[in-house]
Coordinates of N, CA and C in Angstrom, one line a residue:
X1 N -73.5 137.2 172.8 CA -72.9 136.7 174.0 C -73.5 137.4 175.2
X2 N -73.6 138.5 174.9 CA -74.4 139.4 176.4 C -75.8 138.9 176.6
X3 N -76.3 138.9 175.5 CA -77.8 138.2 175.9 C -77.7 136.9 176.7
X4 N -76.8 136.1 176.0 CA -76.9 134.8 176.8 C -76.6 134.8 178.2
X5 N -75.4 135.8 178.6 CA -75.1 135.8 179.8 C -76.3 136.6 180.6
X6 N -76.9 137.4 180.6 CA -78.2 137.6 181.0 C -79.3 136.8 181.3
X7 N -79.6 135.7 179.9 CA -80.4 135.0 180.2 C -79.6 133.9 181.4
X8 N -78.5 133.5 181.2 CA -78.0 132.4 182.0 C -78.2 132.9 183.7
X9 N -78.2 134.3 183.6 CA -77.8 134.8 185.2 C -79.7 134.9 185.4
X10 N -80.2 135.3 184.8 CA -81.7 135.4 185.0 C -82.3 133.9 185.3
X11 N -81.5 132.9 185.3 CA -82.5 131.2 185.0 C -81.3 131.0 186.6
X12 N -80.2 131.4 186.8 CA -80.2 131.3 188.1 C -80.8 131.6 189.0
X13 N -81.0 133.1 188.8 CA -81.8 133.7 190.1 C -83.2 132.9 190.3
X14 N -83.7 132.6 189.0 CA -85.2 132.0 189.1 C -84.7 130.6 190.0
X15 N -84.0 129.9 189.8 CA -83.7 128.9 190.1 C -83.6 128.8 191.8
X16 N -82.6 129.8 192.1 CA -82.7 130.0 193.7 C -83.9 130.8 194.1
X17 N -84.4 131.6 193.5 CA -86.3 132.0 193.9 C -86.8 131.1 194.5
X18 N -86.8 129.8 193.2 CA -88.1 129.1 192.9 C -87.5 128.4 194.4
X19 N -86.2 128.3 194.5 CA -86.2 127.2 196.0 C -86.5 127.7 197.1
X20 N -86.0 128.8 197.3 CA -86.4 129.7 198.4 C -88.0 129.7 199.0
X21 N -89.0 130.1 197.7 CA -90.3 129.9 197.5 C -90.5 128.2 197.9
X22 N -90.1 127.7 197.6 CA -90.2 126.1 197.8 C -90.3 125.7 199.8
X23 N -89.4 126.5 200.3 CA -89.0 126.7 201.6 C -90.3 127.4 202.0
X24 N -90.1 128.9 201.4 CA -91.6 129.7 201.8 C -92.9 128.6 202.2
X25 N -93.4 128.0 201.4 CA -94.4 126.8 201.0 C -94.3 126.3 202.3
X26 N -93.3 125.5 202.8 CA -93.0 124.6 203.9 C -93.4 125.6 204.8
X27 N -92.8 127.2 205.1 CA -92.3 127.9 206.5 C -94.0 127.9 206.6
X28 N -95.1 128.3 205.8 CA -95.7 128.6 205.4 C -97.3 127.4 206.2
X29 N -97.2 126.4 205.5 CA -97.6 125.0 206.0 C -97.3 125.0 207.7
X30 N -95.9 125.0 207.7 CA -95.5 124.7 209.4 C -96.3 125.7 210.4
X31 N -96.4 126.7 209.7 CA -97.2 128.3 210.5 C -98.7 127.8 210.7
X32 N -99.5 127.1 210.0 CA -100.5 127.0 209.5 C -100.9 125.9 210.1
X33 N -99.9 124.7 210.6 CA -100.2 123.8 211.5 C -100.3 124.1 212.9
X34 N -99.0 125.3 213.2 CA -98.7 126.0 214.8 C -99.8 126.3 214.7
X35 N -100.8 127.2 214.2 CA -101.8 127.9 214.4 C -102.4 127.5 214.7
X36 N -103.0 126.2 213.7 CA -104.3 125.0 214.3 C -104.5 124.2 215.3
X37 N -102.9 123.5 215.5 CA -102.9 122.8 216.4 C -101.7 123.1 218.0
X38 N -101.7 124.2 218.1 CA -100.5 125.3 218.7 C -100.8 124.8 219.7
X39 N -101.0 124.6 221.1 CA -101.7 124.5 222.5 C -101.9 126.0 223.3
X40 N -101.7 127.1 222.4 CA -102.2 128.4 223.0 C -103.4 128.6 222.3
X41 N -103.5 128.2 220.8 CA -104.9 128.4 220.5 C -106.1 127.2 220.3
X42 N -105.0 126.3 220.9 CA -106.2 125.2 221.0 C -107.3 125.1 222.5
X43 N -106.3 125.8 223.6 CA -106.7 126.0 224.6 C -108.2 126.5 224.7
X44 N -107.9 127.8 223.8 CA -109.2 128.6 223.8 C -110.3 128.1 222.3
X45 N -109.6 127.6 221.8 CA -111.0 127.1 220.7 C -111.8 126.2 221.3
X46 N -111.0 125.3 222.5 CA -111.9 124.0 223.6 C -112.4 124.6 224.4
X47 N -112.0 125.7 225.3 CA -112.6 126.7 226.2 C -114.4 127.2 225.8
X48 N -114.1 127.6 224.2 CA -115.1 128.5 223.4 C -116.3 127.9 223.6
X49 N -117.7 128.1 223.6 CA -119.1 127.7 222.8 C -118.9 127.9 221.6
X50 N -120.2 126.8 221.6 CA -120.6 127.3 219.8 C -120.6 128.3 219.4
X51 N -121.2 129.3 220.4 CA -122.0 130.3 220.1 C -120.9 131.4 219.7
X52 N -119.4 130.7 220.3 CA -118.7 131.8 220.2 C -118.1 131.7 218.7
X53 N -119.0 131.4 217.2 CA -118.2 131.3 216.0 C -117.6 132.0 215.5
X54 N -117.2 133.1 215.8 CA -116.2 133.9 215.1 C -114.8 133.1 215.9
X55 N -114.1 132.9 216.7 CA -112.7 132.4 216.8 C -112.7 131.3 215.8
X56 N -113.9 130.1 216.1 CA -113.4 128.6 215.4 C -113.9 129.0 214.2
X57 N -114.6 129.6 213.8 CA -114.5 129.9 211.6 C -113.1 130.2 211.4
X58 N -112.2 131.5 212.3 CA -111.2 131.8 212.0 C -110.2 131.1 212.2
X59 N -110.1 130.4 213.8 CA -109.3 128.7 213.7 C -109.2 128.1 212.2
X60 N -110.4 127.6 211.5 CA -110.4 126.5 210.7 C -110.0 127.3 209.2
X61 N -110.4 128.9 208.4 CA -109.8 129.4 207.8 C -108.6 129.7 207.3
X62 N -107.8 129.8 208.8 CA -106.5 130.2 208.8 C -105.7 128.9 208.1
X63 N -106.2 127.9 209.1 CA -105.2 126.3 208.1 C -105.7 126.1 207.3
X64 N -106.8 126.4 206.7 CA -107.2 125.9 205.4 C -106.7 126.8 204.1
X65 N -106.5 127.9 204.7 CA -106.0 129.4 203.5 C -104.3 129.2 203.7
X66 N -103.6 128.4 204.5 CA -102.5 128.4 204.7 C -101.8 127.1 204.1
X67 N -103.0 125.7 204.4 CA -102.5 124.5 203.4 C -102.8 124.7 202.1
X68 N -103.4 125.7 201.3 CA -103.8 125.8 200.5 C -102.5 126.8 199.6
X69 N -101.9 127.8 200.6 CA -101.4 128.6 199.8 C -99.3 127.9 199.8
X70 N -99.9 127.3 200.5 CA -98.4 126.4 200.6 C -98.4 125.1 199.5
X71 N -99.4 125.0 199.3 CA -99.7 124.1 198.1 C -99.1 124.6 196.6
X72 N -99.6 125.7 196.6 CA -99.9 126.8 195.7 C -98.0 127.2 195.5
X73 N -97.7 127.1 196.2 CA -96.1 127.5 196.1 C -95.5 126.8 195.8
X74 N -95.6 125.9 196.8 CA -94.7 123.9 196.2 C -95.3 123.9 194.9
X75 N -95.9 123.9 194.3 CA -96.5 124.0 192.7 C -95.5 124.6 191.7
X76 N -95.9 126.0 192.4 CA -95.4 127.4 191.3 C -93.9 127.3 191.2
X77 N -93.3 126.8 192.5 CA -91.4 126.4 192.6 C -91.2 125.3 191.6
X78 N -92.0 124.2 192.0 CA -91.7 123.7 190.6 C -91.6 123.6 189.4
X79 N -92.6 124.5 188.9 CA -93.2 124.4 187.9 C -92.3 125.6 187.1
X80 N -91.6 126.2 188.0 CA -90.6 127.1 187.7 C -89.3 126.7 187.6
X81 N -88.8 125.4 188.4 CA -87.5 125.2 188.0 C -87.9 124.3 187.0
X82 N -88.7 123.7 186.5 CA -88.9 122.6 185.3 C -89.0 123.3 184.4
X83 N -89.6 124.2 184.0 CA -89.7 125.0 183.0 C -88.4 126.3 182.6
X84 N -87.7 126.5 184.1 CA -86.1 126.7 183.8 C -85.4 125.7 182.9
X85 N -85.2 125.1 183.8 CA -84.3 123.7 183.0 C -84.3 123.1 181.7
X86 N -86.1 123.2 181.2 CA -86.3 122.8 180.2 C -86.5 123.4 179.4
X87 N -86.8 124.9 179.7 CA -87.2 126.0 178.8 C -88.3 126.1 178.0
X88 N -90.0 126.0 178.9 CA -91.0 125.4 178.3 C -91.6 127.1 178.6
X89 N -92.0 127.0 177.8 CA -92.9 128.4 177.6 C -94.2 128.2 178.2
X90 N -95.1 127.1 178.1 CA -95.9 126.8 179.0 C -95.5 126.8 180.1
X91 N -95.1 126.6 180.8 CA -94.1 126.4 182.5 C -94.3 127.9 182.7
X92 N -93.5 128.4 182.0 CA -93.5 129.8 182.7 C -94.5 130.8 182.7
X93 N -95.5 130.4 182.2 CA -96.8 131.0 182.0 C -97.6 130.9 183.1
X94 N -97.8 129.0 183.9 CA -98.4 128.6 184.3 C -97.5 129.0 186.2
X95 N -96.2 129.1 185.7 CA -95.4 129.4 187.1 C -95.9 131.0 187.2
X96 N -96.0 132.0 186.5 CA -96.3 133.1 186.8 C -97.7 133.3 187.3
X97 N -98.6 132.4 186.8 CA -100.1 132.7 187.1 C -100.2 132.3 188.6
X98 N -99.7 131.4 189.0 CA -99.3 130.9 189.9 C -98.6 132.2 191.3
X99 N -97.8 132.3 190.5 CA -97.1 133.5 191.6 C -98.0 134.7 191.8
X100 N -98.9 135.3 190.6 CA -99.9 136.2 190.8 C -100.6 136.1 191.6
X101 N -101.3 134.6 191.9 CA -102.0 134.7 192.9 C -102.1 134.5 193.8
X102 N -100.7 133.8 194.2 CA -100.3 133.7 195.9 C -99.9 135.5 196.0
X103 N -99.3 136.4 195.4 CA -99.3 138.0 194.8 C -100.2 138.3 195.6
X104 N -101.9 138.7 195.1 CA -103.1 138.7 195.4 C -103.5 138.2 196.6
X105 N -103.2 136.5 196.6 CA -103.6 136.3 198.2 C -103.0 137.0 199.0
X106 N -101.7 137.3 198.9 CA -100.6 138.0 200.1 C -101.2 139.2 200.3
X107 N -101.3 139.9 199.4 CA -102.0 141.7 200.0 C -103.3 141.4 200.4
X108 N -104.3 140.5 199.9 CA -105.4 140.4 200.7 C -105.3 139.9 202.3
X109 N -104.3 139.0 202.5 CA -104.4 138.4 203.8 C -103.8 139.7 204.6
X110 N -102.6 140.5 203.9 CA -102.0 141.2 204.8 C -102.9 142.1 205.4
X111 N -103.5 142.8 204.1 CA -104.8 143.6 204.7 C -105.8 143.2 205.5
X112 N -105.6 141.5 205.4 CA -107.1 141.2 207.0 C -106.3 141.7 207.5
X113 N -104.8 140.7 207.8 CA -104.4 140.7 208.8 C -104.2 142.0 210.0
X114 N -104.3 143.0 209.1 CA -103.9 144.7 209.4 C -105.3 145.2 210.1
X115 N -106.4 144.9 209.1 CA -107.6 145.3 209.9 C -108.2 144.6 210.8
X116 N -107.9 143.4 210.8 CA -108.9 142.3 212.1 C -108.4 142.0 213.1
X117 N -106.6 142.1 212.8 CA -106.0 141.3 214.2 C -106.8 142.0 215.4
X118 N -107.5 143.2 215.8 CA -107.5 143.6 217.1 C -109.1 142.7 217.2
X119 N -109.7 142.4 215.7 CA -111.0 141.6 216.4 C -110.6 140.2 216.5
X120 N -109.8 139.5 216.0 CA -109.3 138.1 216.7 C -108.2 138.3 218.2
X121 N -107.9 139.3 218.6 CA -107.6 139.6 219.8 C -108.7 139.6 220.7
X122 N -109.8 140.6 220.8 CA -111.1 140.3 220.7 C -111.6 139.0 221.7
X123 N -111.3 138.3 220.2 CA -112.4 137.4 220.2 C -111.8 136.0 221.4
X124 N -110.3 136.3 221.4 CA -110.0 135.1 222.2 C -110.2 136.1 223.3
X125 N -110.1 136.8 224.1 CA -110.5 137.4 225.2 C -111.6 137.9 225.8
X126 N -112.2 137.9 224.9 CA -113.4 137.1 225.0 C -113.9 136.1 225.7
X127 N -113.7 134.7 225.0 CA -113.7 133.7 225.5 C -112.9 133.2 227.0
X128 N -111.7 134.3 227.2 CA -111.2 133.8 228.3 C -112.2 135.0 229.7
X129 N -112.7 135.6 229.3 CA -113.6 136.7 230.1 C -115.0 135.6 230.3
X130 N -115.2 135.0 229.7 CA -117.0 133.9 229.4 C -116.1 132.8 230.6
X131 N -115.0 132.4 230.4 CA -114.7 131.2 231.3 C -114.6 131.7 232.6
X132 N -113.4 133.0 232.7 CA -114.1 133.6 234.1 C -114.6 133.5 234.3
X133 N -115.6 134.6 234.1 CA -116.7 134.8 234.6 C -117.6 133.5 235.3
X134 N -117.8 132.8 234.0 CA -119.1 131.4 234.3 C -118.3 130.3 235.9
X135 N -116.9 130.4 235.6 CA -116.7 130.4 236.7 C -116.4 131.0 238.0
X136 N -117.0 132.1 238.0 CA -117.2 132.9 239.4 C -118.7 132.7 239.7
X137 N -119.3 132.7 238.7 CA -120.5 132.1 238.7 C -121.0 131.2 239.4
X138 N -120.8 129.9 238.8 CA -121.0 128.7 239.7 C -119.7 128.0 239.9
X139 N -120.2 126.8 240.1 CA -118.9 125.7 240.7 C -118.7 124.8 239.6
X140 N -118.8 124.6 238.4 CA -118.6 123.7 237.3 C -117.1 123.6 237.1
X141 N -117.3 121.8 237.4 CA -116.0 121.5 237.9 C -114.9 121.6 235.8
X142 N -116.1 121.8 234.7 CA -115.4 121.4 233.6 C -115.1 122.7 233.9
X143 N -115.6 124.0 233.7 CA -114.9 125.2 233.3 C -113.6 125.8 234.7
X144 N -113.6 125.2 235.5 CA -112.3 125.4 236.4 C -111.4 124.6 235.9
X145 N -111.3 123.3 235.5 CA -110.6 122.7 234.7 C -110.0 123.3 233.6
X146 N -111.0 124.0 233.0 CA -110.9 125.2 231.5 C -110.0 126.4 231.6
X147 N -109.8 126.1 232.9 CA -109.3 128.2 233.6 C -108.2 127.5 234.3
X148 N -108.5 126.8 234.2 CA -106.6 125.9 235.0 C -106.1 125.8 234.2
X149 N -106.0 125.0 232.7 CA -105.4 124.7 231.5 C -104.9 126.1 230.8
X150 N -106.0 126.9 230.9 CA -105.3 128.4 230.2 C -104.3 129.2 231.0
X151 N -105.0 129.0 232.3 CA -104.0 129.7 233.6 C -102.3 129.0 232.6
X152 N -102.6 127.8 233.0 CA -101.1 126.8 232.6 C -100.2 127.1 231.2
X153 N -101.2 126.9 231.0 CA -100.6 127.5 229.0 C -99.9 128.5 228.8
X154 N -100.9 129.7 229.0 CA -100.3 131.1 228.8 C -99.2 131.6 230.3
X155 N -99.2 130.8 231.2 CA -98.2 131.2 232.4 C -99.1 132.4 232.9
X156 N -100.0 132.8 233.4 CA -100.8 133.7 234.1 C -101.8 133.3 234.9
X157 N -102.6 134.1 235.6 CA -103.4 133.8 236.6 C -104.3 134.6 236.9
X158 N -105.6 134.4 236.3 CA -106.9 135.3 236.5 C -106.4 136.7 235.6
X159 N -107.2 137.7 236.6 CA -107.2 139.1 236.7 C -106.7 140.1 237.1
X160 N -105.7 140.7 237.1 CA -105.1 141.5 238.0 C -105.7 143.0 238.7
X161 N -106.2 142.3 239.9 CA -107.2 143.9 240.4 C -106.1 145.3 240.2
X162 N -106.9 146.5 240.1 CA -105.5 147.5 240.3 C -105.1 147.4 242.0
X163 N -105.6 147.3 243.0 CA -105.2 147.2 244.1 C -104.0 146.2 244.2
X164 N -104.0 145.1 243.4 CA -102.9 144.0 243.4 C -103.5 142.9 244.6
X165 N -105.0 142.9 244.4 CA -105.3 141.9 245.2 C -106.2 140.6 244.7
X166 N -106.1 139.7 245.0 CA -106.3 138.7 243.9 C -107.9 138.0 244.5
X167 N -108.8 137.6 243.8 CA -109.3 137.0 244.1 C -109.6 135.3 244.4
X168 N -111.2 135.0 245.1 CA -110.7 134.0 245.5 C -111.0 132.4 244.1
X169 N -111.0 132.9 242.9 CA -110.8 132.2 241.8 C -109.4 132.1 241.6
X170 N -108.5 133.5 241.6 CA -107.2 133.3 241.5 C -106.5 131.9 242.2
X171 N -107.1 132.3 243.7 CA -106.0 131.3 244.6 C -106.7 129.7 244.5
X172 N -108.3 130.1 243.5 CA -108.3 128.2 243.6 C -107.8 128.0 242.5
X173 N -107.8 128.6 241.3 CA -106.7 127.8 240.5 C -105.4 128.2 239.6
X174 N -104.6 128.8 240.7 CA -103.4 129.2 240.8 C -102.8 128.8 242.1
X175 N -102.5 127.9 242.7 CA -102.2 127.1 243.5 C -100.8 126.2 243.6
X176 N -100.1 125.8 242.3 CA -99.0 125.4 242.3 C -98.0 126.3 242.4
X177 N -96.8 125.8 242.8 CA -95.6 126.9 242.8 C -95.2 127.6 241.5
X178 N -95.7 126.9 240.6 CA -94.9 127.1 239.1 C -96.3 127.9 238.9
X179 N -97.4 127.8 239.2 CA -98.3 129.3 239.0 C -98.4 130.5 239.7
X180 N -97.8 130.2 240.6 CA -97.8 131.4 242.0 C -96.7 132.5 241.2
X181 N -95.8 131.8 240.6 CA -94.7 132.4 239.9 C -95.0 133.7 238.8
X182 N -96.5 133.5 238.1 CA -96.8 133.6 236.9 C -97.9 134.5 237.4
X183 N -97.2 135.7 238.1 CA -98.5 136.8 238.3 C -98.9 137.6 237.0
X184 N -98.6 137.5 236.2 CA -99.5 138.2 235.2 C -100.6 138.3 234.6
X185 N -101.3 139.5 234.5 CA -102.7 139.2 234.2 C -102.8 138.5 232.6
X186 N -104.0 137.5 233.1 CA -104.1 136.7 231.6 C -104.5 137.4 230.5
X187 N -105.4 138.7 230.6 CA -105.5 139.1 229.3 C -104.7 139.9 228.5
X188 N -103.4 140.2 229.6 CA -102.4 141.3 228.7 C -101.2 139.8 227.9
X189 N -101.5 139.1 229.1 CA -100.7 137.2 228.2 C -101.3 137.3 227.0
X190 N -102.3 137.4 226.8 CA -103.1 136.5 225.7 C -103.0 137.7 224.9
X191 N -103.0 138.9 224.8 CA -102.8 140.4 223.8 C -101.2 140.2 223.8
X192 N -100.2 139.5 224.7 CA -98.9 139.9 224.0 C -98.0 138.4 223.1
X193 N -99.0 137.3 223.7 CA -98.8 136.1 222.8 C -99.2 136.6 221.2
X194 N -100.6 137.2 221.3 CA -101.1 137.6 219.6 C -100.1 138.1 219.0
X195 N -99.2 139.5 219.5 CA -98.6 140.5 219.1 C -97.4 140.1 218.6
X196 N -97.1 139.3 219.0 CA -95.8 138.3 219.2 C -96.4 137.7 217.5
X197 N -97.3 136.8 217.8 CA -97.6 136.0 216.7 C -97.8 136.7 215.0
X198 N -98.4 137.7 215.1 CA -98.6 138.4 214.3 C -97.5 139.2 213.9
X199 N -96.6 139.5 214.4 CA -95.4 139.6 214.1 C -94.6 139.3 212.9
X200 N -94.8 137.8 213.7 CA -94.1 136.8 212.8 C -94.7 136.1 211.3
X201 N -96.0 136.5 211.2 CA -97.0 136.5 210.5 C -96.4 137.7 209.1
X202 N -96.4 139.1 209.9 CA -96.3 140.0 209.1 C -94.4 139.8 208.6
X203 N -93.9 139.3 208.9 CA -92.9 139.3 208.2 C -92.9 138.1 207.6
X204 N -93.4 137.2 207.5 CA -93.4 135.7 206.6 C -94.2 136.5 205.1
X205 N -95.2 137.4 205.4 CA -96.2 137.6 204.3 C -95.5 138.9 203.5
X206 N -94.5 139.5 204.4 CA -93.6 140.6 203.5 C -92.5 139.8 202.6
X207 N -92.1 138.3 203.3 CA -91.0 138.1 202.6 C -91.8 137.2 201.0
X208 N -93.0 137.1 201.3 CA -93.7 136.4 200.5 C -94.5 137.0 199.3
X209 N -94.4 138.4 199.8 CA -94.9 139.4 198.7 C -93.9 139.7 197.9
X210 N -92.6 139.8 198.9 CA -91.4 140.5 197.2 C -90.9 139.2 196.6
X211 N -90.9 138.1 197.6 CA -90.4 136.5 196.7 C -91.3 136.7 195.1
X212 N -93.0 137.0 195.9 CA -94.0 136.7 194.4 C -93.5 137.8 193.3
X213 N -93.5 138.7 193.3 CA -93.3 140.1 192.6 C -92.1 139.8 192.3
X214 N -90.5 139.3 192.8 CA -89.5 138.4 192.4 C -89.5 137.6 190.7
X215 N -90.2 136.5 191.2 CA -90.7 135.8 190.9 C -91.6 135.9 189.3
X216 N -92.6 136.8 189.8 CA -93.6 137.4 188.4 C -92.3 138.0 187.4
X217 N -91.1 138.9 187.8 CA -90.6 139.6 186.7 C -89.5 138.5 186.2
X218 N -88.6 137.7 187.0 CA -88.0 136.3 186.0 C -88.5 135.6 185.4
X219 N -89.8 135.6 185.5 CA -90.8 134.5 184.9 C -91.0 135.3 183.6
X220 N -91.6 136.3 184.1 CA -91.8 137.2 182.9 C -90.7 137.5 181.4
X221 N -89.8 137.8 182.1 CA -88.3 137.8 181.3 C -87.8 136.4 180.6
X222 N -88.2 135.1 181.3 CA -87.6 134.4 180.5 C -88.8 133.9 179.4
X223 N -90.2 133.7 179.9 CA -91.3 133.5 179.3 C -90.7 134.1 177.7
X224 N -90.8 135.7 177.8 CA -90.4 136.4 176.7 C -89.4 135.9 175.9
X225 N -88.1 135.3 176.4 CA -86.7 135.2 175.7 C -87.1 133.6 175.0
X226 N -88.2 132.8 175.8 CA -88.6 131.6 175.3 C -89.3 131.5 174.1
X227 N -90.4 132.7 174.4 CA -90.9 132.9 173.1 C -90.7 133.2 172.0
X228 N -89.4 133.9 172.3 CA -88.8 134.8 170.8 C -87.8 133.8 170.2
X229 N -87.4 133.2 171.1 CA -86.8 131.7 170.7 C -87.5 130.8 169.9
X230 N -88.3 130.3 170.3 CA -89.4 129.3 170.1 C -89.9 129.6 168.6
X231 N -89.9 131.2 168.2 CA -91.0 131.8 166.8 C -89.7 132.0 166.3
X232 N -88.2 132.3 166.7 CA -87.3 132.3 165.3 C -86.9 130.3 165.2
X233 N -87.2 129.3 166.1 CA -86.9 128.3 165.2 C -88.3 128.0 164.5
X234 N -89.2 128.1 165.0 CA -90.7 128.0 164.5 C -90.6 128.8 162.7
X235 N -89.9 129.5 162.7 CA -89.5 130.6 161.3 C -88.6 130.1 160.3
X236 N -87.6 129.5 161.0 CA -86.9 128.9 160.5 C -87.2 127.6 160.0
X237 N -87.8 126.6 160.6 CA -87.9 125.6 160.3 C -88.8 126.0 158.8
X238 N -89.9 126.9 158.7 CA -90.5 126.7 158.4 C -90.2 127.5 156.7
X239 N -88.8 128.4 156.8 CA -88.1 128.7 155.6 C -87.2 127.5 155.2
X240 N -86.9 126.5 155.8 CA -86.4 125.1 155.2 C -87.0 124.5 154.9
X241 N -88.6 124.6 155.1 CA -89.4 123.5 154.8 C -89.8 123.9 153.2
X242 N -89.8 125.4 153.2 CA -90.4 125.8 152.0 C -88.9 125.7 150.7
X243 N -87.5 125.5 151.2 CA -86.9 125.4 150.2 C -86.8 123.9 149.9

């Protein structure tokens, strides 16, 4: 009777895991869309050259490692309450392999995420330094347009001299009242949008590492109680057959 009530409490928790994880999958996807299609980092992927490939490789990796691993979850939640329910030893094998390597993915990403964020900080500031600049440069009516749209986005305005005196880029395209408002310099905007972001990053991928590792030891536990089930009617049957 104790066993059973263990197993029964153990196929609940997997149960609410596997949904939770199921949600993960979604929070996961929706993150992966913000990213792609967000208008703070669309701003600057449109802003970018070709030449600048390191942002848009990392634009287009990020949604594609993120529809991918949200896939990978919506899968493994299933495949874990079906195999709860129905008590398939295959299921829980295929749910655990599954959880291993969204496991795996998570410490890898976390560790980009740890060592690269300051070169995807970088890299968009960069690009917003290239639009300056090319427009202090000449008069190209596209990249003032380019430095208007970012001005607008991020709520900031050029460069902030340390004297606190603005140039005459600032006042052409910082001009409306609702930008005159928005004295902050754009590249401490754009380093505290990231910080913000990444934030929220690093705690989606912590809740996503102990969900997996969750996950790996219910699986694991019932996998076991399935099998040992499975080989005493497998034993049994097979001492009826012989009488």
């Amino acid at each position: 009777m104790g066993q059973r009530s263990w197993v029964r409490a153990v196929k609940c928790q997997l149960l609410a895991a596997s949904l939770f994880i199921m949600l993960l999958g979604l929070s996961v996807s929706i993150l992966s869309i913000v990213t792609y299609c967000g208008k703070h980092f669309t701003v600057i992927k449109d802003a970018s050259l070709e030449k600048s490939s390191y942002y848009r490789i990392f634009h287009s990796v990020v949604f594609y490692t993120g529809i991918c691993v949200s896939i990978i979850l919506t899968v493994a939640s299933l495949l874990s309450i079906v195999a709860t329910v129905r008590e398939l030893e295959s299921g829980m094998a295929a749910g655990f392999f599954c959880f291993a390597v969204v496991f795996c993915a998570s410490i890898q990403a976390t560790y980009w995420t740890i060592t690269n964020s300051a070169v995807v900080e970088d890299a968009m500031m960069d690009v917003y330094d290239f639009v300056y600049e090319d427009v202090r440069r000449n008069t190209s009516s596209t990249r003032r347009e380019e430095l208007r749209i970012i001005h607008k986005t991020f709520l900031c305005c050029g460069k902030r001299s340390p004297f606190g005196e603005k140039s005459n880029i600032e006042n052409e395209v910082c001009q409306s009242e609702k930008m005159e408002s928005a004295n902050e310099d754009c590249l401490q905007e754009i380093q505290r949008f990231l910080k913000k972001h990444m934030e929220f990053v690093s705690i989606l991928m912590t809740i996503m590492v102990f969900l997996m590792v969750y996950g790996m030891i219910l699986t694991s536990f019932l996998w076991y109680f399935i099998h040992f089930k499975n080989s005493l009617d497998r034993k049994g049957k097979y001492i009826l057959a012989k009488q």
